[in-house]
Amino acid sequence: MNTGELYVVGLGPGHPDLLAPRARTVLAAADVVVGYRGYLALLDPWLPLRGVVATELTREVERAVIAVDRAWQGERVAVVSSGDAGVYGMAGLVLEVLAARNWDPEQGPTVEVVPGITAITAAAAVVGAPLMHDFAVVSLSDRLTPWPVIHRRLEAAAQADFVIGLYNPRSARRTAPLEAARRILLAFRRPDTPVAVVRNAYRPGQAVRLCTLETFVPEEVDMFTTVIVGNTSTRVYRGRLVTPRGYRVDAKAPQAP
Amino acid sequence: MNTGELYVVGLGPGHPDLLAPRARTVLAAADVVVGYRGYLALLDPWLPLRGVVATELTREVERAVIAVDRAWQGERVAVVSSGDAGVYGMAGLVLEVLAARNWDPEQGPTVEVVPGITAITAAAAVVGAPLMHDFAVVSLSDRLTPWPVIHRRLEAAAQADFVIGLYNPRSARRTAPLEAARRILLAFRRPDTPVAVVRNAYRPGQAVRLCTLETFVPEEVDMFTTVIVGNTSTRVYRGRLVTPRGYRVDAKAPQAP
């Protein structure tokens, strides 16, 4: 039995006011915090860390291995993702590395996934309430997922009238999937379907653009952006995106004073 | 111009360690907090509130109207939902009531949606990392949504191999949809597809059951439960559910010390 502890922690959007106390406690107490340089920078300087291993964006496997190694050696280790670590984040990879080493919870380090506010709900809060009805989350990154799988999911989500959240919508090199996604969605949704483009939600430089599937400009989107495409009921009220859930509001609501 | 303030606040799972500081600040400062009795009870006694309007579960429209009224009269009002207020929560309804009254952000109360940790990511963290790939969230409540719409979404999500999260899966009176959902999913997924049944995530009495589409027992599910159904890659490792994202882990991971 060793006493190592391994935490996989979602930072939420990156603003101190939206970081869960549990995450804050775990990060402050960790011997070492392992993460992508850009996410660790979100914590600076408001959350002092005792030790840090910062690597580049695509080094996820390396980060998971370092974290598991050091926890196995008895350290208290936190691995961070932005948003929720369980949504396209480090939680799965850490568990896969543990499994590859025949981790036994009775013997190896303890493991805890600390949830956070994930990008789509943060973006939704910034623009109103687009997720009041069933929604599908699709990553447009074809780095690990073949494009036909992504295509099929976009088509299914569009066909069944899900609100759709796009993660990893576009990077400097990976520009084709977002325009392809727009065309797939346009085959099933009206051109005036509302679209919210939310960049740097709750971070410095936050920017929101409400547009439609037709007027949407993929070039305005980067890796710090979440895109939300409404379903057939989604409307814009006074600059806020709302997907009605079906309550009878107009009939019941008394007049404003 | 009046000075009323209206906040729609997600409480997260209900544990103080998972409530965002922003939510805590807003709730503590509110003249009145409006919510379902059961959710307000989650805050007691660790978060003292200055004023409370507690109503029963199905009184959502009434709560939204009370909140908008009081904010319009100049009070500082918070409306709460469990999880994230923007995911099947009060945020949309509050905005709909505002719209029905021709709310003008320049004139009426200020409005802020404060995001929280939504049920599916909380449940996912408790059971491991099932949301590492594209997922669809479907509410099984047919109170406001016709069953054929729900059916079509379940079918599309199953067909396109989404991980699927079921909200409002089953109540004392509404028992048929969950068994129907299980049958729809079984038409597209193997009987041994992993299923996580998470009850009262991060609350007293938290209970987790890992089973499969075949062994799953709908009778164990109630309104405090979130159900997560894996995609075709989802596996169970040492009691944790993991949906691999496609990284090559085995080849790269060095041996454990």
Coordinates of C-alpha atoms in Angstrom, one line a residue:
Chain A
M1 CA 0.0 0.0 0.0
N2 CA 1.5 3.3 -1.0
T3 CA 0.0 6.7 0.0
G4 CA 0.2 8.5 -3.4
E5 CA -2.8 10.5 -4.4
L6 CA -3.9 11.3 -7.9
Y7 CA -6.5 14.0 -8.7
V8 CA -7.8 14.9 -12.1
V9 CA -9.2 18.4 -11.8
G10 CA -11.4 20.5 -14.1
L11 CA -10.5 24.2 -13.8
G12 CA -13.9 25.3 -15.2
P13 CA -13.7 28.3 -17.6
G14 CA -10.5 29.6 -15.8
H15 CA -12.0 32.4 -13.7
P16 CA -11.4 32.1 -9.9
D17 CA -15.0 32.8 -9.2
L18 CA -16.0 29.7 -11.1
L19 CA -13.5 27.2 -9.7
A20 CA -15.1 24.8 -7.2
P21 CA -13.7 24.9 -3.7
R22 CA -12.8 21.2 -4.0
A23 CA -10.6 21.9 -7.0
R24 CA -9.0 24.8 -5.3
T25 CA -8.2 22.7 -2.2
V26 CA -6.7 19.9 -4.2
L27 CA -4.6 22.2 -6.3
A28 CA -3.2 24.1 -3.4
A29 CA -2.3 20.9 -1.5
A30 CA -0.7 19.1 -4.5
D31 CA 3.0 18.4 -4.4
V32 CA 2.9 18.8 -8.2
V33 CA 0.3 20.1 -10.7
V34 CA 0.7 18.6 -14.2
G35 CA -0.9 20.4 -17.1
Y36 CA -0.8 22.2 -20.5
R37 CA 1.1 25.4 -20.1
G38 CA -1.8 27.5 -21.2
Y39 CA -4.2 26.1 -18.6
L40 CA -1.7 26.4 -15.8
A41 CA -1.3 30.1 -16.8
L42 CA -5.1 30.5 -16.1
L43 CA -4.3 29.9 -12.4
D44 CA -1.5 32.5 -12.2
P45 CA -1.2 34.5 -10.0
W46 CA -4.3 34.0 -7.9
L47 CA -3.7 30.3 -7.0
P48 CA -0.1 29.7 -5.9
L49 CA 1.0 26.1 -6.7
R50 CA 3.8 24.2 -4.9
G51 CA 5.2 22.4 -7.9
V52 CA 4.4 22.4 -11.6
V53 CA 5.1 20.3 -14.7
A54 CA 3.9 22.3 -17.7
T55 CA 4.0 20.8 -21.2
E56 CA 2.7 21.7 -24.6
L57 CA -0.8 21.1 -25.9
T58 CA -0.5 17.8 -27.7
R59 CA 1.5 16.1 -24.9
E60 CA -1.5 14.5 -23.2
V61 CA -0.1 11.0 -23.0
E62 CA 3.2 12.3 -21.6
R63 CA 1.3 14.3 -18.9
A64 CA -0.8 11.3 -17.9
V65 CA 2.3 9.1 -17.6
I66 CA 4.2 11.7 -15.5
A67 CA 1.2 12.2 -13.2
V68 CA 0.7 8.4 -12.7
D69 CA 4.4 7.8 -12.2
R70 CA 4.7 10.5 -9.5
A71 CA 1.6 9.5 -7.7
W72 CA 2.8 5.9 -7.7
Q73 CA 6.0 7.1 -6.1
G74 CA 3.9 8.4 -3.2
E75 CA 3.4 12.1 -4.2
R76 CA 0.2 14.0 -4.2
V77 CA -0.4 14.9 -7.8
A78 CA -3.1 16.9 -9.6
V79 CA -3.6 16.8 -13.4
V80 CA -5.6 19.7 -14.8
S81 CA -7.9 20.2 -17.8
S82 CA -9.8 23.3 -18.6
G83 CA -13.6 23.0 -18.2
D84 CA -14.4 19.5 -16.8
A85 CA -11.6 17.0 -16.9
G86 CA -14.1 14.3 -17.8
V87 CA -15.2 16.0 -21.0
Y88 CA -12.6 15.4 -23.7
G89 CA -10.1 16.0 -20.9
M90 CA -7.4 14.2 -19.0
A91 CA -9.6 12.0 -16.8
G92 CA -9.9 9.2 -19.3
L93 CA -6.3 9.1 -20.3
V94 CA -5.1 9.0 -16.7
L95 CA -7.4 6.0 -16.1
E96 CA -6.2 4.3 -19.3
V97 CA -2.6 4.7 -18.2
L98 CA -3.5 3.3 -14.8
A99 CA -5.2 0.3 -16.5
A100 CA -2.2 -0.3 -18.7
R101 CA -0.2 -0.7 -15.5
N102 CA -2.7 -3.0 -13.8
W103 CA -3.5 -0.4 -11.2
D104 CA -5.2 -1.9 -8.2
P105 CA -7.1 0.7 -6.1
E106 CA -6.2 -1.3 -3.0
Q107 CA -2.4 -1.0 -3.8
G108 CA -1.7 1.9 -6.1
P109 CA -2.5 5.6 -5.6
T110 CA -6.0 6.8 -4.7
V111 CA -7.7 8.4 -7.7
E112 CA -10.3 11.2 -7.7
V113 CA -11.9 13.0 -10.6
V114 CA -12.9 16.5 -9.5
P115 CA -15.7 17.8 -11.8
G116 CA -15.7 21.4 -13.1
I117 CA -18.0 23.6 -15.2
T118 CA -17.6 22.4 -18.8
A119 CA -17.2 24.7 -21.8
I120 CA -20.7 24.2 -23.2
T121 CA -22.5 25.2 -20.0
A122 CA -20.2 28.1 -19.5
A123 CA -20.8 29.3 -23.0
A124 CA -24.5 28.8 -22.6
A125 CA -24.7 30.9 -19.5
V126 CA -22.9 33.7 -21.2
V127 CA -25.4 33.8 -24.1
G128 CA -28.6 33.0 -22.2
A129 CA -30.2 29.6 -22.0
P130 CA -29.8 27.6 -25.3
L131 CA -29.5 24.2 -23.5
M132 CA -33.0 24.0 -22.0
H133 CA -33.7 21.0 -24.2
D134 CA -31.8 17.9 -25.3
F135 CA -28.3 18.6 -26.7
A136 CA -25.4 16.8 -28.3
V137 CA -21.8 17.6 -27.8
V138 CA -19.4 16.9 -30.8
S139 CA -15.7 17.6 -31.0
L140 CA -14.6 18.6 -34.5
S141 CA -11.1 17.5 -33.9
D142 CA -10.2 14.8 -36.4
R143 CA -6.8 14.2 -34.8
L144 CA -8.0 11.0 -33.0
T145 CA -11.4 10.5 -34.6
P146 CA -12.0 9.7 -38.2
W147 CA -14.0 12.4 -40.0
P148 CA -16.7 10.0 -41.1
V149 CA -17.6 9.3 -37.5
I150 CA -17.8 13.0 -36.8
H151 CA -19.9 13.5 -39.9
R152 CA -22.3 10.8 -38.9
R153 CA -22.8 12.3 -35.4
L154 CA -23.4 15.8 -36.8
E155 CA -25.9 14.4 -39.2
A156 CA -27.7 12.4 -36.5
A157 CA -27.8 15.3 -34.1
A158 CA -29.1 17.7 -36.7
Q159 CA -31.7 15.2 -37.9
A160 CA -33.1 14.5 -34.4
D161 CA -33.2 18.3 -33.6
F162 CA -30.7 18.3 -30.8
V163 CA -29.2 21.6 -29.8
I164 CA -25.5 21.1 -30.8
G165 CA -22.4 22.2 -29.0
L166 CA -19.1 22.1 -31.0
Y167 CA -15.9 21.6 -29.0
N168 CA -12.5 22.1 -30.6
P169 CA -14.2 23.7 -33.6
R170 CA -11.2 25.0 -35.4
S171 CA -7.5 25.5 -35.0
A172 CA -4.9 27.4 -37.1
R173 CA -4.2 24.2 -39.1
R174 CA -7.5 22.4 -38.9
T175 CA -9.9 24.7 -40.7
A176 CA -12.0 22.4 -42.9
P177 CA -14.2 20.5 -40.4
L178 CA -16.0 23.6 -39.2
E179 CA -17.1 24.7 -42.6
A180 CA -18.0 21.1 -43.4
A181 CA -20.1 20.9 -40.2
R182 CA -21.9 24.1 -41.1
R183 CA -22.9 22.6 -44.5
I184 CA -24.0 19.3 -42.9
L185 CA -26.2 21.2 -40.4
L186 CA -27.6 23.4 -43.1
A187 CA -29.0 20.3 -44.9
F188 CA -31.3 19.7 -41.9
R189 CA -31.8 23.1 -40.3
R190 CA -33.2 26.4 -41.6
P191 CA -30.5 29.0 -42.6
D192 CA -31.8 31.3 -39.9
T193 CA -31.1 28.8 -37.1
P194 CA -29.5 30.8 -34.3
V195 CA -25.8 30.2 -33.6
A196 CA -23.7 31.5 -30.7
V197 CA -20.0 31.8 -31.1
V198 CA -18.5 32.3 -27.6
R199 CA -14.8 33.0 -27.4
N200 CA -12.9 33.0 -24.0
A201 CA -16.0 32.6 -21.9
Y202 CA -15.4 34.2 -18.5
R203 CA -11.8 34.9 -19.4
P204 CA -10.1 38.2 -20.4
G205 CA -11.2 39.1 -23.9
Q206 CA -14.5 37.3 -23.7
A207 CA -16.4 37.8 -27.0
V208 CA -19.8 36.7 -28.0
R209 CA -21.3 36.7 -31.5
L210 CA -24.9 35.7 -32.2
C211 CA -25.5 34.9 -35.8
T212 CA -27.2 32.2 -37.8
L213 CA -26.1 29.1 -39.7
E214 CA -26.2 31.2 -42.8
T215 CA -24.3 34.3 -41.6
F216 CA -21.9 32.3 -39.4
V217 CA -18.2 33.1 -40.2
P218 CA -16.0 30.1 -39.5
E219 CA -12.9 32.3 -39.7
E220 CA -13.9 34.0 -36.5
V221 CA -13.6 30.7 -34.6
D222 CA -10.5 29.3 -32.9
M223 CA -9.5 26.8 -30.2
F224 CA -10.7 29.1 -27.4
T225 CA -14.2 29.2 -28.9
T226 CA -17.3 27.1 -28.2
V227 CA -20.0 27.1 -30.9
I228 CA -23.7 26.4 -30.0
V229 CA -26.2 25.7 -32.7
G230 CA -29.9 26.0 -31.7
N231 CA -32.6 23.5 -32.4
T232 CA -35.7 24.3 -34.5
S233 CA -37.3 26.1 -31.4
T234 CA -34.3 28.2 -30.3
R235 CA -34.9 32.0 -30.5
V236 CA -33.1 35.2 -29.7
Y237 CA -34.7 37.5 -27.1
R238 CA -33.0 40.8 -26.5
G239 CA -29.6 39.5 -27.3
R240 CA -30.1 36.2 -25.4
L241 CA -30.4 32.8 -26.9
V242 CA -33.2 30.7 -25.5
T243 CA -34.5 27.2 -26.4
P244 CA -38.0 27.1 -24.9
R245 CA -38.7 23.9 -23.1
G246 CA -42.4 24.0 -23.8
Y247 CA -43.9 25.8 -20.7
R248 CA -46.9 28.0 -21.4
V249 CA -45.5 31.3 -20.4
D250 CA -47.4 34.0 -22.2
A251 CA -50.8 32.8 -21.0
K252 CA -49.8 32.7 -17.4
A253 CA -47.4 35.5 -16.9
P254 CA -49.1 38.6 -15.4
Q255 CA -48.1 42.0 -16.9
A256 CA -45.0 43.7 -15.7
P257 CA -45.6 46.4 -13.1
Chain B
M1 CA -33.9 52.6 -14.9
N2 CA -34.5 50.5 -11.9
T3 CA -31.8 48.7 -9.9
G4 CA -33.3 45.3 -9.6
E5 CA -30.9 42.3 -10.1
L6 CA -31.9 38.9 -11.2
Y7 CA -29.6 35.9 -11.0
V8 CA -30.3 32.4 -12.2
V9 CA -27.9 30.2 -10.3
G10 CA -26.9 26.5 -10.7
L11 CA -26.2 24.9 -7.4
G12 CA -24.1 22.1 -8.9
P13 CA -24.6 18.7 -7.2
G14 CA -25.5 20.3 -3.9
H15 CA -22.3 19.8 -2.0
P16 CA -20.7 23.0 -0.7
D17 CA -17.3 22.0 -2.1
L18 CA -18.7 21.9 -5.6
L19 CA -20.5 25.3 -5.5
A20 CA -18.7 28.0 -7.5
P21 CA -17.7 31.0 -5.4
R22 CA -19.7 33.2 -7.8
A23 CA -22.9 31.3 -7.0
R24 CA -22.2 31.4 -3.3
T25 CA -21.6 35.2 -3.4
V26 CA -24.8 35.8 -5.3
L27 CA -26.9 33.6 -3.0
A28 CA -25.5 35.1 0.2
A29 CA -26.2 38.7 -1.1
A30 CA -29.7 38.1 -2.5
D31 CA -32.7 39.7 -0.8
V32 CA -34.7 36.6 -1.8
V33 CA -33.8 33.2 -3.1
V34 CA -36.5 31.5 -5.1
G35 CA -36.5 27.7 -5.7
Y36 CA -37.9 24.3 -5.3
R37 CA -38.1 23.3 -1.7
G38 CA -35.8 20.3 -2.2
Y39 CA -33.0 22.3 -3.8
L40 CA -33.1 25.0 -1.2
A41 CA -32.8 22.3 1.4
L42 CA -29.5 21.3 -0.2
L43 CA -28.1 24.7 1.0
D44 CA -29.2 24.3 4.6
P45 CA -27.5 24.9 7.0
W46 CA -24.2 25.7 5.5
L47 CA -25.3 28.7 3.4
P48 CA -27.6 31.1 5.3
L49 CA -30.0 32.9 3.1
R50 CA -31.6 36.3 3.8
G51 CA -35.0 35.5 2.3
V52 CA -36.6 32.5 0.7
V53 CA -39.5 31.6 -1.5
A54 CA -39.8 27.8 -1.6
T55 CA -42.4 26.1 -3.8
E56 CA -43.1 22.6 -5.0
L57 CA -41.4 20.8 -7.9
T58 CA -43.8 21.5 -10.8
R59 CA -44.2 25.2 -10.0
E60 CA -41.5 26.4 -12.3
V61 CA -43.6 29.0 -14.1
E62 CA -44.8 30.4 -10.8
R63 CA -41.2 30.6 -9.5
A64 CA -40.0 32.4 -12.6
V65 CA -42.9 34.9 -12.4
I66 CA -42.3 35.6 -8.7
A67 CA -38.5 36.1 -9.3
V68 CA -39.1 38.4 -12.3
D69 CA -41.7 40.4 -10.4
R70 CA -39.6 41.0 -7.4
A71 CA -36.5 41.9 -9.4
W72 CA -38.6 44.3 -11.4
Q73 CA -39.6 45.9 -8.1
G74 CA -36.0 46.6 -7.4
E75 CA -35.0 43.6 -5.3
R76 CA -31.9 41.5 -5.7
V77 CA -33.3 38.1 -6.5
A78 CA -31.7 34.7 -7.1
V79 CA -33.5 31.8 -8.7
V80 CA -31.9 28.4 -8.2
S81 CA -31.7 25.1 -10.1
S82 CA -29.7 22.0 -9.1
G83 CA -26.8 21.3 -11.4
D84 CA -26.5 24.0 -14.1
A85 CA -29.5 26.3 -14.3
G86 CA -29.1 26.4 -18.1
V87 CA -29.6 22.6 -18.5
Y88 CA -33.3 21.8 -18.3
G89 CA -33.3 24.4 -15.5
M90 CA -34.8 27.8 -14.6
A91 CA -32.6 30.0 -16.9
G92 CA -34.7 29.6 -20.0
L93 CA -38.0 30.1 -18.3
V94 CA -36.9 33.2 -16.5
L95 CA -35.8 34.6 -19.9
E96 CA -39.1 33.6 -21.4
V97 CA -41.0 35.4 -18.7
L98 CA -38.8 38.5 -19.2
A99 CA -39.5 38.3 -23.0
A100 CA -43.3 38.0 -22.4
R101 CA -43.1 41.3 -20.5
N102 CA -41.0 43.1 -23.1
W103 CA -38.0 43.3 -20.9
D104 CA -35.4 45.8 -22.0
P105 CA -32.0 45.3 -20.5
E106 CA -31.5 49.1 -20.4
Q107 CA -34.7 49.5 -18.3
G108 CA -35.6 46.4 -16.4
P109 CA -33.5 44.4 -13.9
T110 CA -30.0 43.2 -14.8
V111 CA -29.9 39.5 -15.5
E112 CA -27.0 37.0 -15.0
V113 CA -27.0 33.3 -15.5
V114 CA -24.4 31.8 -13.1
P115 CA -23.2 28.4 -14.4
G116 CA -22.8 25.3 -12.3
I117 CA -21.6 21.7 -12.5
T118 CA -24.4 19.9 -14.4
A119 CA -25.6 16.4 -13.4
I120 CA -24.0 14.5 -16.2
T121 CA -20.5 15.7 -15.6
A122 CA -20.9 15.2 -11.8
A123 CA -22.2 11.6 -12.4
A124 CA -19.3 11.0 -14.8
A125 CA -16.7 12.1 -12.3
V126 CA -18.1 9.8 -9.7
V127 CA -17.9 6.8 -12.0
G128 CA -14.7 7.6 -13.9
A129 CA -14.5 9.1 -17.4
P130 CA -17.3 8.0 -19.6
L131 CA -17.6 11.4 -21.4
M132 CA -14.3 11.4 -23.1
H133 CA -16.0 11.3 -26.5
D134 CA -19.1 12.9 -28.1
F135 CA -22.2 12.6 -26.0
A136 CA -25.9 13.4 -26.1
V137 CA -28.1 14.4 -23.2
V138 CA -31.7 13.4 -23.4
S139 CA -34.4 14.1 -20.8
L140 CA -36.9 11.2 -20.5
S141 CA -39.6 13.5 -19.1
D142 CA -42.6 13.5 -21.4
R143 CA -44.4 16.2 -19.3
L144 CA -43.5 18.9 -21.8
T145 CA -42.0 16.9 -24.7
P146 CA -44.0 14.4 -26.8
W147 CA -42.7 10.9 -26.5
P148 CA -42.1 10.5 -30.3
V149 CA -39.5 13.4 -30.1
I150 CA -37.7 11.7 -27.2
H151 CA -37.9 8.4 -29.1
R152 CA -36.4 9.9 -32.2
R153 CA -33.5 11.5 -30.3
L154 CA -32.7 8.3 -28.4
E155 CA -32.6 6.4 -31.7
A156 CA -30.4 9.0 -33.4
A157 CA -28.0 9.1 -30.5
A158 CA -27.8 5.4 -30.3
Q159 CA -27.3 5.0 -34.1
A160 CA -24.5 7.5 -34.3
D161 CA -22.7 5.9 -31.3
F162 CA -22.9 8.8 -28.9
V163 CA -22.4 8.3 -25.2
I164 CA -25.8 9.0 -23.8
G165 CA -26.8 10.8 -20.6
L166 CA -30.4 10.4 -19.4
Y167 CA -31.9 13.2 -17.3
N168 CA -35.2 12.9 -15.4
P169 CA -35.0 9.2 -16.1
R170 CA -37.9 8.0 -14.0
S171 CA -40.3 9.2 -11.3
A172 CA -42.8 7.5 -9.1
R173 CA -45.6 8.0 -11.7
R174 CA -43.5 8.1 -14.9
T175 CA -42.0 4.7 -15.2
A176 CA -42.6 3.7 -18.8
P177 CA -40.1 5.9 -20.7
L178 CA -36.9 4.4 -19.0
E179 CA -37.8 0.8 -20.0
A180 CA -38.8 2.0 -23.5
A181 CA -35.4 3.9 -23.7
R182 CA -33.5 0.7 -22.7
R183 CA -35.3 -1.2 -25.5
I184 CA -34.6 1.5 -28.1
L185 CA -30.9 1.5 -27.2
L186 CA -30.7 -2.3 -27.2
A187 CA -31.7 -2.2 -30.8
F188 CA -28.4 -0.4 -31.7
R189 CA -26.0 -1.4 -28.9
R190 CA -24.7 -4.7 -27.7
P191 CA -26.4 -6.0 -24.6
D192 CA -23.1 -5.8 -22.6
T193 CA -22.8 -2.0 -23.3
P194 CA -21.7 -0.5 -19.9
V195 CA -24.3 1.6 -18.0
A196 CA -23.7 3.7 -15.0
V197 CA -26.6 4.5 -12.6
V198 CA -25.6 7.3 -10.3
R199 CA -28.0 8.3 -7.5
N200 CA -27.4 11.4 -5.4
A201 CA -24.0 12.2 -6.8
Y202 CA -22.0 14.1 -4.1
R203 CA -24.9 14.1 -1.8
P204 CA -25.6 12.1 1.3
G205 CA -26.6 8.6 0.2
Q206 CA -24.6 8.6 -3.0
A207 CA -25.0 5.3 -4.7
V208 CA -23.3 4.0 -7.9
R209 CA -24.2 0.9 -9.8
L210 CA -22.3 -0.2 -12.9
C211 CA -24.3 -2.6 -15.0
T212 CA -25.0 -3.2 -18.7
L213 CA -28.0 -2.5 -21.0
E214 CA -29.0 -6.1 -20.4
T215 CA -28.7 -6.3 -16.6
F216 CA -29.9 -2.7 -16.0
V217 CA -32.8 -2.6 -13.6
P218 CA -35.1 0.5 -14.3
E219 CA -36.8 0.0 -10.9
E220 CA -33.5 1.2 -9.2
V221 CA -33.8 4.6 -10.9
D222 CA -35.6 7.7 -9.6
M223 CA -35.5 11.5 -10.1
F224 CA -32.3 11.8 -8.1
T225 CA -30.5 9.5 -10.5
T226 CA -28.5 10.2 -13.7
V227 CA -28.0 7.3 -16.1
I228 CA -25.0 7.2 -18.5
V229 CA -24.9 4.7 -21.3
G230 CA -21.5 4.0 -22.9
N231 CA -20.7 4.1 -26.6
T232 CA -19.3 1.0 -28.4
S233 CA -15.8 1.8 -27.0
T234 CA -16.7 2.4 -23.4
R235 CA -15.1 -0.1 -21.0
V236 CA -14.9 -0.8 -17.3
Y237 CA -11.5 -0.7 -15.7
R238 CA -11.3 -1.6 -12.0
G239 CA -14.8 -0.3 -11.3
R240 CA -14.4 2.9 -13.3
L241 CA -16.1 3.6 -16.6
V242 CA -13.9 4.9 -19.3
T243 CA -14.6 5.8 -22.9
P244 CA -11.2 5.8 -24.7
R245 CA -10.6 8.8 -26.9
G246 CA -8.2 7.0 -29.2
Y247 CA -4.8 7.8 -27.7
R248 CA -2.2 5.0 -28.0
V249 CA -1.6 4.4 -24.4
D250 CA -0.3 0.8 -24.1
A251 CA 2.5 1.2 -26.5
K252 CA 3.8 4.4 -24.9
A253 CA 3.3 4.0 -21.2
P254 CA 6.4 2.8 -19.4
Q255 CA 6.0 0.1 -16.7
A256 CA 5.0 1.0 -13.3
P257 CA 7.8 1.1 -10.8

